[in-house]
Coordinates of C-alpha atoms in Angstrom, one line a residue:
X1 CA 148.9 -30.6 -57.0
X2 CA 146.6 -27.5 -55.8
X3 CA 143.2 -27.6 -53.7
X4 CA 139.9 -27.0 -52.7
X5 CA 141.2 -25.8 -49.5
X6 CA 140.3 -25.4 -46.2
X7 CA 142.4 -25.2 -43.2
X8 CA 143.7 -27.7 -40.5
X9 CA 143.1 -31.3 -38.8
X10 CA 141.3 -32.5 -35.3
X11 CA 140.3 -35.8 -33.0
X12 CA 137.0 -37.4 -32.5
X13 CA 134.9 -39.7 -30.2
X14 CA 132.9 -42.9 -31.4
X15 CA 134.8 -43.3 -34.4
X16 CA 133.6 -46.7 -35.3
X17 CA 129.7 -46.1 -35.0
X18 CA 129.9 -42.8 -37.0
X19 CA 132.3 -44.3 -39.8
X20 CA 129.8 -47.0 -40.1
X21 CA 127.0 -44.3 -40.3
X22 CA 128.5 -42.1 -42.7
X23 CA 130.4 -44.8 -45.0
X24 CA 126.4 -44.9 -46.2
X25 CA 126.2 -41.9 -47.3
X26 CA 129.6 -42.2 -49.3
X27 CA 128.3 -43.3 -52.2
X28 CA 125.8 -40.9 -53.0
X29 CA 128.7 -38.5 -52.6
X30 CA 130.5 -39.8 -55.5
X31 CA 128.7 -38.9 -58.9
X32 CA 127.5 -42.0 -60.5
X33 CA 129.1 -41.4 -63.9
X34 CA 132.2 -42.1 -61.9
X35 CA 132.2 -45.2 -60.1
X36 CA 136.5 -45.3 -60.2
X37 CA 136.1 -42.8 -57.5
X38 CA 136.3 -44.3 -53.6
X39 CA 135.4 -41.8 -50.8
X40 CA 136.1 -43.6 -47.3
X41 CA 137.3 -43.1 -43.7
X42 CA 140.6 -42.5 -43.6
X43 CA 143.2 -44.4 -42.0
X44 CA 146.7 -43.7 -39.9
X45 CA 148.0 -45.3 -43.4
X46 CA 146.6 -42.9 -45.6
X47 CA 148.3 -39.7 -43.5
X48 CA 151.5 -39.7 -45.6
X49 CA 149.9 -39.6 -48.5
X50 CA 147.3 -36.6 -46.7
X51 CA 150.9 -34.9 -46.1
X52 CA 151.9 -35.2 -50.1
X53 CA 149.0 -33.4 -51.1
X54 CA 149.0 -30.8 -48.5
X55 CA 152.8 -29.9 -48.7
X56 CA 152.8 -28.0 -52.1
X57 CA 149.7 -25.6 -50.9
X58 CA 151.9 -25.2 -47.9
X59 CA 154.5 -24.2 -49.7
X60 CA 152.2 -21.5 -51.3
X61 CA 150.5 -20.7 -48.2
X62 CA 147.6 -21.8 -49.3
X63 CA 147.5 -24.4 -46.5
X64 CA 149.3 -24.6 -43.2
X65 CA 151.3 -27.4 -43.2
X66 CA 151.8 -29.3 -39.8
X67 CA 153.6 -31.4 -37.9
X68 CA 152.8 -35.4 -38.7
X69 CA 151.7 -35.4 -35.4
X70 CA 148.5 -33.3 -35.4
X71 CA 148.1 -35.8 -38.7
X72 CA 148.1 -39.1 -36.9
X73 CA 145.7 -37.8 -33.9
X74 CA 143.0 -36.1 -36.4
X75 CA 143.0 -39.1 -38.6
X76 CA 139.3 -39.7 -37.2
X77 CA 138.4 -36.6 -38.8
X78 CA 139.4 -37.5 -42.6
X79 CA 138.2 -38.8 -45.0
X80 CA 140.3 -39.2 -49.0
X81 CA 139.0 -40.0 -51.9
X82 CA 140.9 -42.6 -54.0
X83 CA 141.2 -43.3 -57.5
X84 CA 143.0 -46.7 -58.6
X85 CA 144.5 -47.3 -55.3
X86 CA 146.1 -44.2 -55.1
X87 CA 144.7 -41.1 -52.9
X88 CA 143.6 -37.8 -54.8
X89 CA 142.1 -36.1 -52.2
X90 CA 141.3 -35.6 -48.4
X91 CA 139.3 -33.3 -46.0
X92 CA 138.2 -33.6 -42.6
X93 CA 135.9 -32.5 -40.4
X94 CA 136.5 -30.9 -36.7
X95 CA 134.1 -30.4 -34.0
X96 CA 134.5 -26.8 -32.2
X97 CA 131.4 -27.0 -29.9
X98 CA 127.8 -28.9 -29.5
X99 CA 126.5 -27.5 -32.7
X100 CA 129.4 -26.3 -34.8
X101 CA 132.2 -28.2 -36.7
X102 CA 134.8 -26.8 -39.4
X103 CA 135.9 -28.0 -42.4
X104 CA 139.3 -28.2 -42.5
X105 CA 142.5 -29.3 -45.3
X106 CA 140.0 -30.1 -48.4
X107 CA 143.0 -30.2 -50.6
X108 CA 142.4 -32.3 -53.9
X109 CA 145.1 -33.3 -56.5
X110 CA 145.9 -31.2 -59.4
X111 CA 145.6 -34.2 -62.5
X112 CA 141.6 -34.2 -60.4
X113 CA 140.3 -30.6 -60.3
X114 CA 137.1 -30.8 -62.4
X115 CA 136.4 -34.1 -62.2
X116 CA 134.2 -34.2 -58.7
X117 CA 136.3 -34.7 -56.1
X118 CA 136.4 -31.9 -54.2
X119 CA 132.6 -32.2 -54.4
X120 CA 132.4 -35.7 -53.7
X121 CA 134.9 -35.4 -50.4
X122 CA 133.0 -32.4 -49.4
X123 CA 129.5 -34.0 -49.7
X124 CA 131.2 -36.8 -47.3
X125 CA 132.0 -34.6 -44.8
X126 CA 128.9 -32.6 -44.6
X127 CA 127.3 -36.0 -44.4
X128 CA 129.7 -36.8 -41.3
X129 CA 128.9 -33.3 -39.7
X130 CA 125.6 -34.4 -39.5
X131 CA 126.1 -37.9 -38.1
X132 CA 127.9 -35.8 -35.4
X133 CA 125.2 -34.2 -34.4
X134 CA 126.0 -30.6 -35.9
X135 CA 124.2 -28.0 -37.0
X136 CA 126.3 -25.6 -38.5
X137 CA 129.6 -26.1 -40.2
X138 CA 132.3 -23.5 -40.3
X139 CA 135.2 -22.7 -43.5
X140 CA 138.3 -20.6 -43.3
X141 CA 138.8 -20.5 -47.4
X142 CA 140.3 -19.4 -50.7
X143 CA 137.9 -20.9 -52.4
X144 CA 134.4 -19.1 -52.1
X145 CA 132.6 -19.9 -55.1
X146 CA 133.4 -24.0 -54.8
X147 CA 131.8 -23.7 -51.3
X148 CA 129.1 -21.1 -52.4
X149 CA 128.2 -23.9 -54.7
X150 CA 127.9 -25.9 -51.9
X151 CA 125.6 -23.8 -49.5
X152 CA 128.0 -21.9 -47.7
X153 CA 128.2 -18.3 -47.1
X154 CA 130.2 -15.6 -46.4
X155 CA 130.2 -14.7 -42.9
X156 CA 131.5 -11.8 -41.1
X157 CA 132.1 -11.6 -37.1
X158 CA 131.4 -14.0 -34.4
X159 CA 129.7 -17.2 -35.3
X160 CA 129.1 -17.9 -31.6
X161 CA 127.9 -16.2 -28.6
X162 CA 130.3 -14.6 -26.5
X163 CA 129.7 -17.2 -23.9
X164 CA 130.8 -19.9 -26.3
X165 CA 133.6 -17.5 -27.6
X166 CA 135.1 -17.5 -24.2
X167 CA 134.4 -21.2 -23.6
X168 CA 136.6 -21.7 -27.3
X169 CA 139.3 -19.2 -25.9
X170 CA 140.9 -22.3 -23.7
X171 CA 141.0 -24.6 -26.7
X172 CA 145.0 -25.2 -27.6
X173 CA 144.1 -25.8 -31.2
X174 CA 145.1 -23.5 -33.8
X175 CA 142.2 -24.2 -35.8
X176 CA 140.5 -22.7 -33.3
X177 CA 142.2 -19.6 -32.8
X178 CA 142.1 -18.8 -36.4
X179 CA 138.2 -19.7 -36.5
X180 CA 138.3 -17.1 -33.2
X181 CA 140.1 -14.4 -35.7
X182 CA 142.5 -14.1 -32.8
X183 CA 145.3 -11.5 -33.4
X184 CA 148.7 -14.4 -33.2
X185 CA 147.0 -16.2 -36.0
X186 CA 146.5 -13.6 -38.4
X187 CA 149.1 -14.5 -40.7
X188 CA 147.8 -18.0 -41.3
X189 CA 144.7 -16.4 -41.9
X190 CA 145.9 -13.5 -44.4
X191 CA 142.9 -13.3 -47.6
X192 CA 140.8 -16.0 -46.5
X193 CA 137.0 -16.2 -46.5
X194 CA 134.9 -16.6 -43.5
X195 CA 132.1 -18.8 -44.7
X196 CA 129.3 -21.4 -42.8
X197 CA 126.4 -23.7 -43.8
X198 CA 123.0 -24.5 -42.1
X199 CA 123.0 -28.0 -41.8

């Protein structure tokens, strides 16, 4: 397998309203030349299979792989896309602050590259950022011309005020640090691309 990559997992409140919302917007997601493709809420049964396709980009540090866990409690913030009852790719979406979320562990299978998937889980989430409430959505990535493609842009520095930036400083999440740039995360963070979208 190998990935559309971004980094990490998260929790939510008010799950059942907002997957209601965004399942809506799901299907416009998906291209319709491909209606084998499913892109839906995730659920605590999905996470091993989240696991499977994040542990090879682990293993090439492409991804940080964590404990199952951090998994089970961000499973609010995923979404997979599904092919034939089997899931081919996953992503979620992570709230830092009132008007700021980060995509995080877009990983798609490697038999799926090229055929939307990426596209169609990341058109999900962006759709789920907005039912949130967000206006801006954050990317730690290798992969800067699939998100270019999809309105982000390469950032450099802060993308919060120093107020917030010391408000995000008490946050235990490592997702957080590495969006922060702090110093102890620098290794998980080694060649990636700062990048962000205008909702």
């Amino acid at each position: 397998m190998r990935h559309v990559p971004c980094l990490r997992g998260g929790r939510e409140r008010g799950v059942g309203a907002l997957t209601t919302a965004v399942a809506r917007h799901y299907a416009a997601a998906v291209p319709e030349s491909d209606s084998s493709l499913i892109v839906r809420a995730a659920t605590t049964s999905d996470i091993r299979d989240i696991r499977e396709l994040v542990s090879p980009l682990a293993d090439r540090r492409i991804l940080l792989q964590k404990e199952a866990v951090a998994y089970y409690e961000a499973t609010p913030d995923f979404v997979v896309a599904e092919r034939g009852g089997r899931v081919v790719g996953a992503g979620a979406v992570h709230v830092l602050w009132e008007d700021l979320a980060e995509i995080r562990t877009l990983a798609v299978a490697d038999e799926e590259l090229g055929r939307g998937v990426g596209s169609a889980i990341l058109e999900a989430l962006l759709a789920k950022g907005r039912a949130l409430g967000v206006r801006r959505l954050f990317c730690l990535t290798f992969e800067t011309g699939f998100f270019e493609r999809h309105g982000f842009s390469a950032i450099e520095g802060q993308a919060v005020s120093p107020e917030v930036y010391a408000e995000l400083l008490r946050s235990y999440d490592e997702g957080v640090a590495e969006f922060l740039d702090l110093e102890r995360v620098k290794p998980n963070t080694l060649g990636n691309t700062r990048m962000l979208r205008i909702l």
